[in-house]
C-alpha cells in the first residue's frame, strides 16, 4: 500500500513513429502557450485582487463564491478532480467541447482561488488542464492512443507552469505508473 501509481494508465501498444513524435512536440508547444495563458490569468487575478481595498477574508470569500457559482454549471472544476483526471488517463473522456470547457473552467477557477488569496495549488489543476488539452488535441487530429496524449499534456502543462521539465517528466512516470 502506498506504492501504486496515483492514476493507472491503460496498457498502450503504439509505435513511436514520426507522426506520434511530431504530434507530441506540437502538443508540447501548444500546451506551453496554454500554460502561459494560465499563468497570465493567475497573475492578473492576483493583481486585481491586490488593488481591492476589501479585507483579505472578503477577497477570499468572493473568490470562493465565484468558484462555487462556476461549480454549479461545471462541477468538475471543484476540488482536486481526481476522478476526472483518472478518466483522462483512461481515455474515456472524448467530447472535444467538454474537454475545452474543462480546461477553461479549471483555469479560471484555479486563478480565482489562488489569485484571491484562497488556499490551493496548481499541481492537480495542471494535470487536469493538460490532460484535457492533450486529449482534445489527439481527438481533433485523429491520433491514438488518447491516454498517451493526455499523459503528455499533463506533463507538459505541469512542466510549463512549474518550470521543472525534468522533475515533471519523472513525476508523470510515477503518477501514471
mmCIF file of C-alpha atoms in Angstrom:
data_model
loop_
_atom_site.group_PDB
_atom_site.id
_atom_site.type_symbol
_atom_site.label_atom_id
_atom_site.label_comp_id
_atom_site.label_asym_id
_atom_site.label_seq_id
_atom_site.Cartn_x
_atom_site.Cartn_y
_atom_site.Cartn_z
ATOM 1 C CA UNK A 1 0.000 0.000 0.000
ATOM 2 C CA UNK A 2 1.384 3.402 -0.976
ATOM 3 C CA UNK A 3 3.499 2.122 -3.856
ATOM 4 C CA UNK A 4 0.796 2.070 -6.507
ATOM 5 C CA UNK A 5 0.571 4.870 -9.059
ATOM 6 C CA UNK A 6 -1.970 7.578 -8.321
ATOM 7 C CA UNK A 7 -3.605 7.096 -11.731
ATOM 8 C CA UNK A 8 -3.455 3.800 -13.596
ATOM 9 C CA UNK A 9 -2.624 4.216 -17.282
ATOM 10 C CA UNK A 10 -4.044 1.518 -19.525
ATOM 11 C CA UNK A 11 -1.717 -0.749 -21.445
ATOM 12 C CA UNK A 12 -0.859 1.031 -24.669
ATOM 13 C CA UNK A 13 0.737 -0.587 -27.649
ATOM 14 C CA UNK A 14 1.955 2.019 -30.060
ATOM 15 C CA UNK A 15 4.903 2.514 -32.321
ATOM 16 C CA UNK A 16 6.630 5.767 -31.614
ATOM 17 C CA UNK A 17 6.641 6.657 -35.280
ATOM 18 C CA UNK A 18 7.472 10.074 -36.678
ATOM 19 C CA UNK A 19 3.803 11.127 -36.707
ATOM 20 C CA UNK A 20 3.366 10.424 -32.993
ATOM 21 C CA UNK A 21 6.666 12.106 -32.078
ATOM 22 C CA UNK A 22 5.899 15.211 -34.144
ATOM 23 C CA UNK A 23 2.377 15.360 -32.722
ATOM 24 C CA UNK A 24 3.751 15.222 -29.164
ATOM 25 C CA UNK A 25 6.224 18.011 -29.973
ATOM 26 C CA UNK A 26 3.394 20.115 -31.433
ATOM 27 C CA UNK A 27 1.249 19.338 -28.385
ATOM 28 C CA UNK A 28 4.087 20.481 -26.116
ATOM 29 C CA UNK A 29 4.272 23.814 -27.938
ATOM 30 C CA UNK A 30 0.501 24.281 -27.779
ATOM 31 C CA UNK A 31 0.413 23.440 -24.084
ATOM 32 C CA UNK A 32 3.338 25.770 -23.494
ATOM 33 C CA UNK A 33 1.146 28.595 -24.805
ATOM 34 C CA UNK A 34 -1.800 27.372 -22.703
ATOM 35 C CA UNK A 35 0.466 27.331 -19.642
ATOM 36 C CA UNK A 36 1.461 30.931 -20.326
ATOM 37 C CA UNK A 37 -2.227 31.835 -20.567
ATOM 38 C CA UNK A 38 -2.883 30.122 -17.235
ATOM 39 C CA UNK A 39 -0.018 31.952 -15.509
ATOM 40 C CA UNK A 40 -1.137 35.272 -17.043
ATOM 41 C CA UNK A 41 -4.686 34.651 -15.811
ATOM 42 C CA UNK A 42 -3.478 33.842 -12.292
ATOM 43 C CA UNK A 43 -1.206 36.894 -12.114
ATOM 44 C CA UNK A 44 -3.937 39.162 -13.477
ATOM 45 C CA UNK A 45 -6.351 37.873 -10.837
ATOM 46 C CA UNK A 46 -3.720 38.415 -8.134
ATOM 47 C CA UNK A 47 -3.073 41.997 -9.328
ATOM 48 C CA UNK A 48 -6.784 42.830 -9.455
ATOM 49 C CA UNK A 49 -7.310 41.353 -6.003
ATOM 50 C CA UNK A 50 -4.327 43.249 -4.587
ATOM 51 C CA UNK A 51 -5.820 46.552 -5.797
ATOM 52 C CA UNK A 52 -9.045 45.924 -3.926
ATOM 53 C CA UNK A 53 -9.492 47.625 -0.564
ATOM 54 C CA UNK A 54 -11.550 44.731 0.772
ATOM 55 C CA UNK A 55 -10.160 42.797 3.741
ATOM 56 C CA UNK A 56 -8.382 39.560 2.852
ATOM 57 C CA UNK A 57 -11.218 37.440 4.238
ATOM 58 C CA UNK A 58 -13.710 39.189 1.929
ATOM 59 C CA UNK A 59 -11.420 38.722 -1.083
ATOM 60 C CA UNK A 60 -11.134 35.023 -0.341
ATOM 61 C CA UNK A 61 -14.884 34.780 0.227
ATOM 62 C CA UNK A 62 -15.731 36.416 -3.111
ATOM 63 C CA UNK A 63 -13.195 34.249 -4.918
ATOM 64 C CA UNK A 64 -14.743 31.157 -3.357
ATOM 65 C CA UNK A 65 -18.250 32.386 -4.159
ATOM 66 C CA UNK A 66 -17.359 32.822 -7.831
ATOM 67 C CA UNK A 67 -15.765 29.370 -7.975
ATOM 68 C CA UNK A 68 -18.829 27.902 -6.272
ATOM 69 C CA UNK A 69 -21.086 29.527 -8.863
ATOM 70 C CA UNK A 70 -18.917 28.060 -11.634
ATOM 71 C CA UNK A 71 -19.225 24.685 -9.936
ATOM 72 C CA UNK A 72 -22.997 24.834 -10.329
ATOM 73 C CA UNK A 73 -22.514 24.656 -14.103
ATOM 74 C CA UNK A 74 -19.251 22.708 -14.341
ATOM 75 C CA UNK A 75 -18.941 20.670 -11.116
ATOM 76 C CA UNK A 76 -15.755 19.012 -12.383
ATOM 77 C CA UNK A 77 -13.787 22.190 -11.571
ATOM 78 C CA UNK A 78 -14.386 21.818 -7.843
ATOM 79 C CA UNK A 79 -11.821 20.115 -5.655
ATOM 80 C CA UNK A 80 -8.892 18.030 -6.862
ATOM 81 C CA UNK A 81 -10.902 16.376 -9.672
ATOM 82 C CA UNK A 82 -9.071 13.079 -9.238
ATOM 83 C CA UNK A 83 -11.889 11.127 -10.895
ATOM 84 C CA UNK A 84 -11.807 13.367 -13.970
ATOM 85 C CA UNK A 85 -8.023 13.104 -14.212
ATOM 86 C CA UNK A 86 -8.329 9.305 -13.968
ATOM 87 C CA UNK A 87 -10.882 9.392 -16.797
ATOM 88 C CA UNK A 88 -8.459 11.424 -18.913
ATOM 89 C CA UNK A 89 -5.658 8.933 -18.246
ATOM 90 C CA UNK A 90 -8.000 6.054 -19.148
ATOM 91 C CA UNK A 91 -9.012 7.789 -22.375
ATOM 92 C CA UNK A 92 -12.714 7.694 -21.553
ATOM 93 C CA UNK A 93 -13.439 11.435 -21.925
ATOM 94 C CA UNK A 94 -13.935 12.120 -25.621
ATOM 95 C CA UNK A 95 -16.081 15.239 -26.112
ATOM 96 C CA UNK A 96 -13.884 17.997 -27.564
ATOM 97 C CA UNK A 97 -16.291 20.723 -26.441
ATOM 98 C CA UNK A 98 -16.404 19.412 -22.891
ATOM 99 C CA UNK A 99 -12.618 18.973 -22.759
ATOM 100 C CA UNK A 100 -12.052 22.573 -23.853
ATOM 101 C CA UNK A 101 -14.693 23.796 -21.392
ATOM 102 C CA UNK A 102 -12.978 21.790 -18.668
ATOM 103 C CA UNK A 103 -9.638 23.432 -19.468
ATOM 104 C CA UNK A 104 -11.054 26.975 -19.452
ATOM 105 C CA UNK A 105 -13.226 26.463 -16.382
ATOM 106 C CA UNK A 106 -10.404 24.892 -14.353
ATOM 107 C CA UNK A 107 -8.044 27.684 -15.399
ATOM 108 C CA UNK A 108 -10.497 30.374 -14.270
ATOM 109 C CA UNK A 109 -11.478 28.531 -11.073
ATOM 110 C CA UNK A 110 -7.868 27.990 -10.049
ATOM 111 C CA UNK A 111 -6.965 31.589 -10.885
ATOM 112 C CA UNK A 112 -9.866 32.838 -8.770
ATOM 113 C CA UNK A 113 -8.942 30.574 -5.874
ATOM 114 C CA UNK A 114 -5.215 31.255 -5.806
ATOM 115 C CA UNK A 115 -5.459 34.835 -7.081
ATOM 116 C CA UNK A 116 -7.946 35.909 -4.423
ATOM 117 C CA UNK A 117 -5.706 34.583 -1.642
ATOM 118 C CA UNK A 118 -7.503 31.289 -1.126
ATOM 119 C CA UNK A 119 -5.787 28.056 -0.301
ATOM 120 C CA UNK A 120 -4.843 25.888 -3.242
ATOM 121 C CA UNK A 121 -2.113 24.919 -5.594
ATOM 122 C CA UNK A 122 -1.510 24.257 -9.258
ATOM 123 C CA UNK A 123 -0.438 20.583 -9.308
ATOM 124 C CA UNK A 124 -3.816 18.889 -9.777
ATOM 125 C CA UNK A 125 -5.228 21.751 -11.863
ATOM 126 C CA UNK A 126 -2.191 21.436 -14.162
ATOM 127 C CA UNK A 127 -2.844 17.727 -14.555
ATOM 128 C CA UNK A 128 -6.491 18.308 -15.388
ATOM 129 C CA UNK A 129 -5.900 21.180 -17.792
ATOM 130 C CA UNK A 130 -3.007 19.481 -19.579
ATOM 131 C CA UNK A 131 -4.847 16.176 -19.804
ATOM 132 C CA UNK A 132 -7.950 17.862 -21.196
ATOM 133 C CA UNK A 133 -5.957 19.741 -23.834
ATOM 134 C CA UNK A 134 -3.853 16.712 -24.718
ATOM 135 C CA UNK A 135 -6.946 14.572 -25.203
ATOM 136 C CA UNK A 136 -8.768 17.263 -27.216
ATOM 137 C CA UNK A 137 -5.657 17.682 -29.392
ATOM 138 C CA UNK A 138 -5.497 13.949 -30.102
ATOM 139 C CA UNK A 139 -9.197 13.737 -30.925
ATOM 140 C CA UNK A 140 -9.054 16.751 -33.258
ATOM 141 C CA UNK A 141 -6.111 15.264 -35.167
ATOM 142 C CA UNK A 142 -7.468 11.694 -35.002
ATOM 143 C CA UNK A 143 -4.409 10.440 -33.099
ATOM 144 C CA UNK A 144 -4.210 7.386 -30.882
ATOM 145 C CA UNK A 145 -3.862 6.254 -28.180
ATOM 146 C CA UNK A 146 -5.714 9.008 -26.319
ATOM 147 C CA UNK A 147 -4.124 8.212 -22.929
ATOM 148 C CA UNK A 148 -0.659 8.856 -24.380
ATOM 149 C CA UNK A 149 -1.654 12.381 -25.372
ATOM 150 C CA UNK A 150 -3.488 13.006 -22.099
ATOM 151 C CA UNK A 151 -0.393 11.997 -20.131
ATOM 152 C CA UNK A 152 1.923 14.006 -22.397
ATOM 153 C CA UNK A 153 -0.379 17.008 -21.976
ATOM 154 C CA UNK A 154 -0.360 16.627 -18.204
ATOM 155 C CA UNK A 155 3.414 16.507 -18.101
ATOM 156 C CA UNK A 156 3.756 19.442 -20.480
ATOM 157 C CA UNK A 157 1.360 21.639 -18.507
ATOM 158 C CA UNK A 158 2.944 20.762 -15.179
ATOM 159 C CA UNK A 159 6.391 21.379 -16.651
ATOM 160 C CA UNK A 160 5.406 24.727 -18.130
ATOM 161 C CA UNK A 161 3.597 26.010 -15.070
ATOM 162 C CA UNK A 162 6.210 24.890 -12.533
ATOM 163 C CA UNK A 163 9.248 25.442 -14.826
ATOM 164 C CA UNK A 164 10.581 21.989 -13.949
ATOM 165 C CA UNK A 165 10.722 19.872 -17.128
ATOM 166 C CA UNK A 166 12.859 17.028 -15.774
ATOM 167 C CA UNK A 167 11.016 16.777 -12.471
ATOM 168 C CA UNK A 168 7.661 16.914 -14.294
ATOM 169 C CA UNK A 169 8.705 14.068 -16.603
ATOM 170 C CA UNK A 170 9.841 11.874 -13.724
ATOM 171 C CA UNK A 171 6.775 12.734 -11.667
ATOM 172 C CA UNK A 172 4.408 11.886 -14.529
ATOM 173 C CA UNK A 173 6.094 8.498 -14.918
ATOM 174 C CA UNK A 174 5.481 7.891 -11.220
ATOM 175 C CA UNK A 175 1.945 9.285 -11.145
ATOM 176 C CA UNK A 176 0.668 7.091 -14.005
ATOM 177 C CA UNK A 177 2.867 4.061 -13.458
#
